[in-house]
Coordinates of C-alpha atoms and ligand atoms in Angstrom, one line a residue:
X1 CA -12.1 7.5 -6.3
X2 CA -15.0 5.0 -6.5
X3 CA -14.9 1.6 -4.5
X4 CA -14.8 -1.8 -6.2
X5 CA -12.8 -5.0 -5.4
X6 CA -11.1 -5.5 -8.8
X7 CA -7.5 -6.2 -8.6
X8 CA -5.5 -3.1 -8.3
X9 CA -1.7 -3.0 -8.9
X10 CA 0.2 -0.4 -6.8
X11 CA 4.0 -0.5 -7.8
X12 CA 5.8 0.9 -4.6
X13 CA 8.4 3.6 -6.0
X14 CA 10.8 2.7 -3.1
X15 CA 12.3 0.3 -6.0
X16 CA 12.3 3.3 -8.4
X17 CA 15.3 5.4 -9.4
X18 CA 15.2 8.0 -6.5
X19 CA 16.7 10.6 -8.8
X20 CA 14.0 10.5 -11.3
X21 CA 10.8 9.9 -9.4
X22 CA 8.6 12.2 -11.6
X23 CA 9.2 10.3 -14.9
X24 CA 9.3 6.8 -12.9
X25 CA 5.7 7.3 -11.7
X26 CA 4.5 8.6 -15.4
X27 CA 6.3 5.3 -16.6
X28 CA 4.6 2.8 -14.3
X29 CA 1.1 4.7 -15.1
X30 CA 1.7 4.5 -18.8
X31 CA 2.5 0.8 -18.3
X32 CA -0.6 0.2 -16.7
X33 CA -0.5 0.3 -12.9
X34 CA -3.5 1.2 -11.0
X35 CA -2.5 3.3 -8.1
X36 CA 1.0 4.4 -7.1
X37 CA 2.5 3.3 -3.6
X38 CA 4.7 5.9 -1.6
X39 CA 6.6 4.3 1.2
X40 CA 7.6 7.1 3.9
X41 CA 10.1 5.7 6.4
X42 CA 11.4 7.5 9.4
X43 CA 14.5 5.4 10.8
X44 CA 12.7 5.1 14.0
X45 CA 9.6 3.3 13.5
X46 CA 11.4 1.3 10.7
X47 CA 15.2 0.8 10.4
X48 CA 15.4 2.9 7.2
X49 CA 14.8 6.4 6.0
X50 CA 13.2 7.7 2.8
X51 CA 11.5 11.1 2.4
X52 CA 8.9 13.4 3.6
X53 CA 6.0 15.7 2.6
X54 CA 8.1 17.8 0.2
X55 CA 9.1 14.9 -2.1
X56 CA 5.4 13.7 -2.0
X57 CA 4.3 17.0 -2.9
X58 CA 7.0 17.4 -5.7
X59 CA 5.9 13.9 -7.5
X60 CA 2.0 14.8 -7.1
X61 CA 1.7 16.4 -10.6
X62 CA 3.2 13.4 -12.0
X63 CA 0.7 11.0 -10.4
X64 CA -2.7 11.0 -12.4
X65 CA -4.2 7.9 -10.7
X66 CA -4.2 7.4 -7.1
X67 CA -1.4 8.3 -4.8
X68 CA -1.2 5.9 -2.0
X69 CA 1.1 7.0 0.9
X70 CA 2.2 4.5 3.4
X71 CA 3.5 6.1 6.6
X72 CA 6.0 3.9 8.5
X73 CA 6.7 6.8 11.0
X74 CA 6.2 7.4 14.9
X75 CA 4.7 9.6 16.0
X76 CA 2.4 9.7 12.8
X77 CA -0.2 12.5 13.9
X78 CA 1.9 15.6 13.7
X79 CA 2.5 14.8 9.9
X80 CA -0.9 13.9 8.8
X81 CA -2.0 17.4 7.7
X82 CA 1.4 17.8 6.0
X83 CA 1.0 14.9 3.9
X84 CA -2.8 15.4 2.9
X85 CA -1.6 19.1 1.7
X86 CA 1.2 17.3 -0.2
X87 CA -1.7 15.8 -2.2
X88 CA -2.0 12.0 -1.0
X89 CA -5.4 10.5 -1.8
X90 CA -5.0 7.6 0.8
X91 CA -2.9 8.0 3.9
X92 CA -2.0 4.7 5.7
X93 CA -0.7 4.6 9.4
X94 CA 0.4 1.7 11.3
X95 CA -1.5 0.2 14.2
X96 CA 1.8 -0.2 16.0
X97 CA 3.0 3.4 15.7
X98 CA 1.1 4.8 18.6
X99 CA -1.6 4.0 21.4
X100 CA -4.4 6.1 19.8
X101 CA -5.1 4.6 16.4
X102 CA -8.7 5.8 16.6
X103 CA -7.6 9.5 17.0
X104 CA -5.1 9.0 14.1
X105 CA -8.0 7.6 11.7
X106 CA -10.2 10.3 12.6
X107 CA -7.3 12.9 11.8
X108 CA -6.6 11.3 8.5
X109 CA -10.4 11.5 7.5
X110 CA -10.6 14.9 8.8
X111 CA -7.5 16.0 6.5
X112 CA -9.8 15.0 3.5
X113 CA -7.6 11.8 2.6
X114 CA -9.0 8.3 2.6
X115 CA -7.8 6.3 5.7
X116 CA -5.8 3.3 5.5
X117 CA -4.7 1.2 8.6
X118 CA -1.4 -1.0 8.2
X119 CA -0.8 -4.1 10.5
X120 CA 2.6 -5.8 10.9
X121 CA 3.3 -9.6 10.3
X122 CA 3.1 -10.0 14.0
X123 CA -0.1 -8.3 14.8
X124 CA -3.5 -10.0 15.0
X125 CA -6.6 -8.5 13.3
X126 CA -8.5 -8.5 16.8
X127 CA -7.6 -4.8 17.5
X128 CA -8.7 -3.8 13.8
X129 CA -12.4 -4.8 14.7
X130 CA -13.5 -1.6 16.3
X131 CA -11.8 0.4 13.5
X132 CA -13.3 -1.1 10.5
X133 CA -15.9 1.5 10.1
X134 CA -13.4 4.3 10.1
X135 CA -11.2 3.2 7.3
X136 CA -11.2 2.7 3.5
X137 CA -8.2 0.2 3.5
X138 CA -6.4 -2.3 5.7
X139 CA -2.8 -2.9 4.7
X140 CA -1.6 -6.5 5.6
X141 CA 2.1 -6.4 5.6
X142 CA 3.6 -9.6 4.2
X143 CA 7.2 -8.7 5.1
X144 CA 8.5 -6.8 8.1
X145 CA 8.3 -3.1 6.8
X146 CA 11.7 -1.0 6.2
X147 CA 13.1 -2.7 3.0
X148 CA 12.1 -3.7 -0.5
X149 CA 12.8 -7.0 -2.0
X150 CA 12.1 -9.3 1.1
X151 CA 10.5 -12.6 1.2
X152 CA 6.8 -13.0 1.5
X153 CA 5.5 -14.5 4.9
X154 CA 3.1 -16.9 4.1
X155 CA 1.4 -17.3 7.6
X156 CA -0.3 -13.7 6.3
X157 CA -2.7 -15.7 3.9
X158 CA -4.8 -17.0 6.7
X159 CA -5.0 -13.4 8.3
X160 CA -6.2 -12.1 4.9
X161 CA -9.0 -14.7 4.8
X162 CA -10.1 -13.7 8.3
X163 CA -9.8 -10.2 7.9
X164 CA -11.9 -10.4 4.5
X165 CA -14.6 -12.3 6.8
X166 CA -14.5 -9.6 9.4
X167 CA -14.9 -6.8 6.8
X168 CA -18.0 -8.2 5.3
X169 CA -20.0 -5.7 3.1
X170 CA -18.1 -2.7 4.2
X171 CA -16.5 -0.9 1.5
X172 CA -12.9 -1.5 2.8
X173 CA -10.1 -2.6 0.6
X174 CA -7.5 -5.1 1.6
X175 CA -4.2 -4.2 0.4
X176 CA -1.1 -6.6 0.7
X177 CA 2.4 -5.1 0.9
X178 CA 5.4 -7.0 0.7
X179 CA 7.0 -9.8 -1.4
X180 CA 4.1 -9.9 -4.1
X181 CA 5.1 -11.9 -7.2
X182 CA 3.2 -13.6 -9.9
X183 CA 3.8 -16.5 -7.6
X184 CA 2.4 -15.1 -4.3
X185 CA -0.4 -12.7 -5.8
X186 CA -2.8 -15.5 -6.5
X187 CA -2.5 -16.6 -2.7
X188 CA -3.5 -13.3 -1.5
X189 CA -5.9 -12.4 -4.1
X190 CA -7.8 -16.0 -3.5
X191 CA -7.9 -15.2 0.2
X192 CA -9.6 -11.7 -0.4
X193 CA -7.0 -9.0 -1.1
X194 CA -7.7 -6.5 -3.9
X195 CA -4.7 -4.1 -3.8
X196 CA -1.3 -5.6 -4.5
X197 CA 1.7 -3.4 -3.6
X198 CA 4.9 -4.6 -5.5
X199 CA 8.1 -2.8 -5.6
X200 CA 10.8 -5.2 -6.7
X201 CA 8.7 -7.3 -8.9
X202 CA 7.2 -4.4 -10.9
X203 CA 10.6 -2.4 -11.4
X204 CA 13.0 -5.4 -12.0
X205 CA 14.5 -5.3 -15.6
X206 CA 13.1 -1.8 -16.6
X207 CA 14.0 1.6 -16.5
X208 CA 12.6 5.0 -17.5
X209 CA 14.5 4.6 -20.7
X210 CA 13.3 1.0 -21.2
X211 CA 9.9 0.9 -19.5
X212 CA 8.2 -2.1 -21.3
X213 CA 9.4 -4.5 -18.5
X214 CA 7.2 -2.5 -16.1
X215 CA 4.4 -3.3 -18.0
X216 CA 5.2 -7.1 -18.5
X217 CA 5.7 -7.3 -14.7
X218 CA 2.5 -5.6 -13.9
X219 CA 0.5 -7.5 -16.4
X220 CA 2.0 -10.9 -15.2
X221 CA 1.2 -10.1 -11.4
X222 CA -2.5 -8.8 -12.6
X223 CA -3.0 -11.9 -14.6
X224 CA -2.1 -14.3 -11.8
X225 CA -4.0 -12.6 -9.3
X226 CA -7.2 -12.3 -11.6
X227 CA -6.8 -16.0 -12.5
X228 CA -7.2 -16.8 -8.8
X229 CA -10.2 -14.8 -8.3
X230 CA -12.0 -15.8 -11.3
X231 CA -11.8 -12.2 -12.7
X232 CA -11.1 -11.9 -16.3
X233 CA -7.5 -11.2 -17.3
Ligands
DX5_301 C1 8.2 -2.3 2.9 C2 7.4 -1.4 1.9 C3 6.9 -2.2 0.8 C4 8.0 -2.5 -0.1 C5 7.6 -3.5 -1.0 O1 8.5 -1.8 4.0 O2 6.1 -0.8 2.6 O3 5.9 -1.2 -0.1 O4 8.7 -1.5 -0.8 O5 8.8 -4.0 -1.6 P1 8.8 -5.3 -2.3 O6 7.5 -5.6 -3.3 O7 10.2 -5.4 -3.3 O8 8.8 -6.6 -1.4
ZN302 ZN1 4.6 0.1 1.6

């Protein structure tokens, strides 16, 4: 996994058919996604439940690109090794999930995975500053975590701009998660984000039996984002 700031589209399988994750992952990859985003929720840190390490392990062979695992769980530290062993390439933990984020990020890197740090819409970037040399990715939540299909929170665009300046030359991705569509993607791409998570906007209209809409949706988001950054579509 080499670092670059090209636009990467990461469909969230939260919007996939839960009875068919393996084929859904293969379908979105065949349709041109860059990463596969896996949302783990515990019904405690967020008001929704999804799945744990055994499911991540089960879908690993079906993901050929990058498996980006977003942990919305508290506590997070006791589960890091299990998600790394399940095959996560990136493990992202929330700044709000515990008092010792520095230790959590150390544990993620020690597990062999790349380290991501997610921040909720109400969290400022001040506390990210002294962690920037320990992370590979900062995930700016543009909805309150817990559910797909929510409305994009526009106040986060300014946060992305300020975070991009704070990151400077460090090889750290800015990921956006929540409410990404062809309408909102250019706003965050212009502000400095390079990884765009999209659940409902990728999976809408398609299925494993009819995956072409996945490709159309991915291309529409990518083209809108690239046009905003001056990258070639
Ligand atoms: C929200 C999750 C997101 C979500 C995005 O808690 O972390 O990854 O699935 O879904 P959309 O793109 O539908 O907002
Ligand atoms: Zn997510």
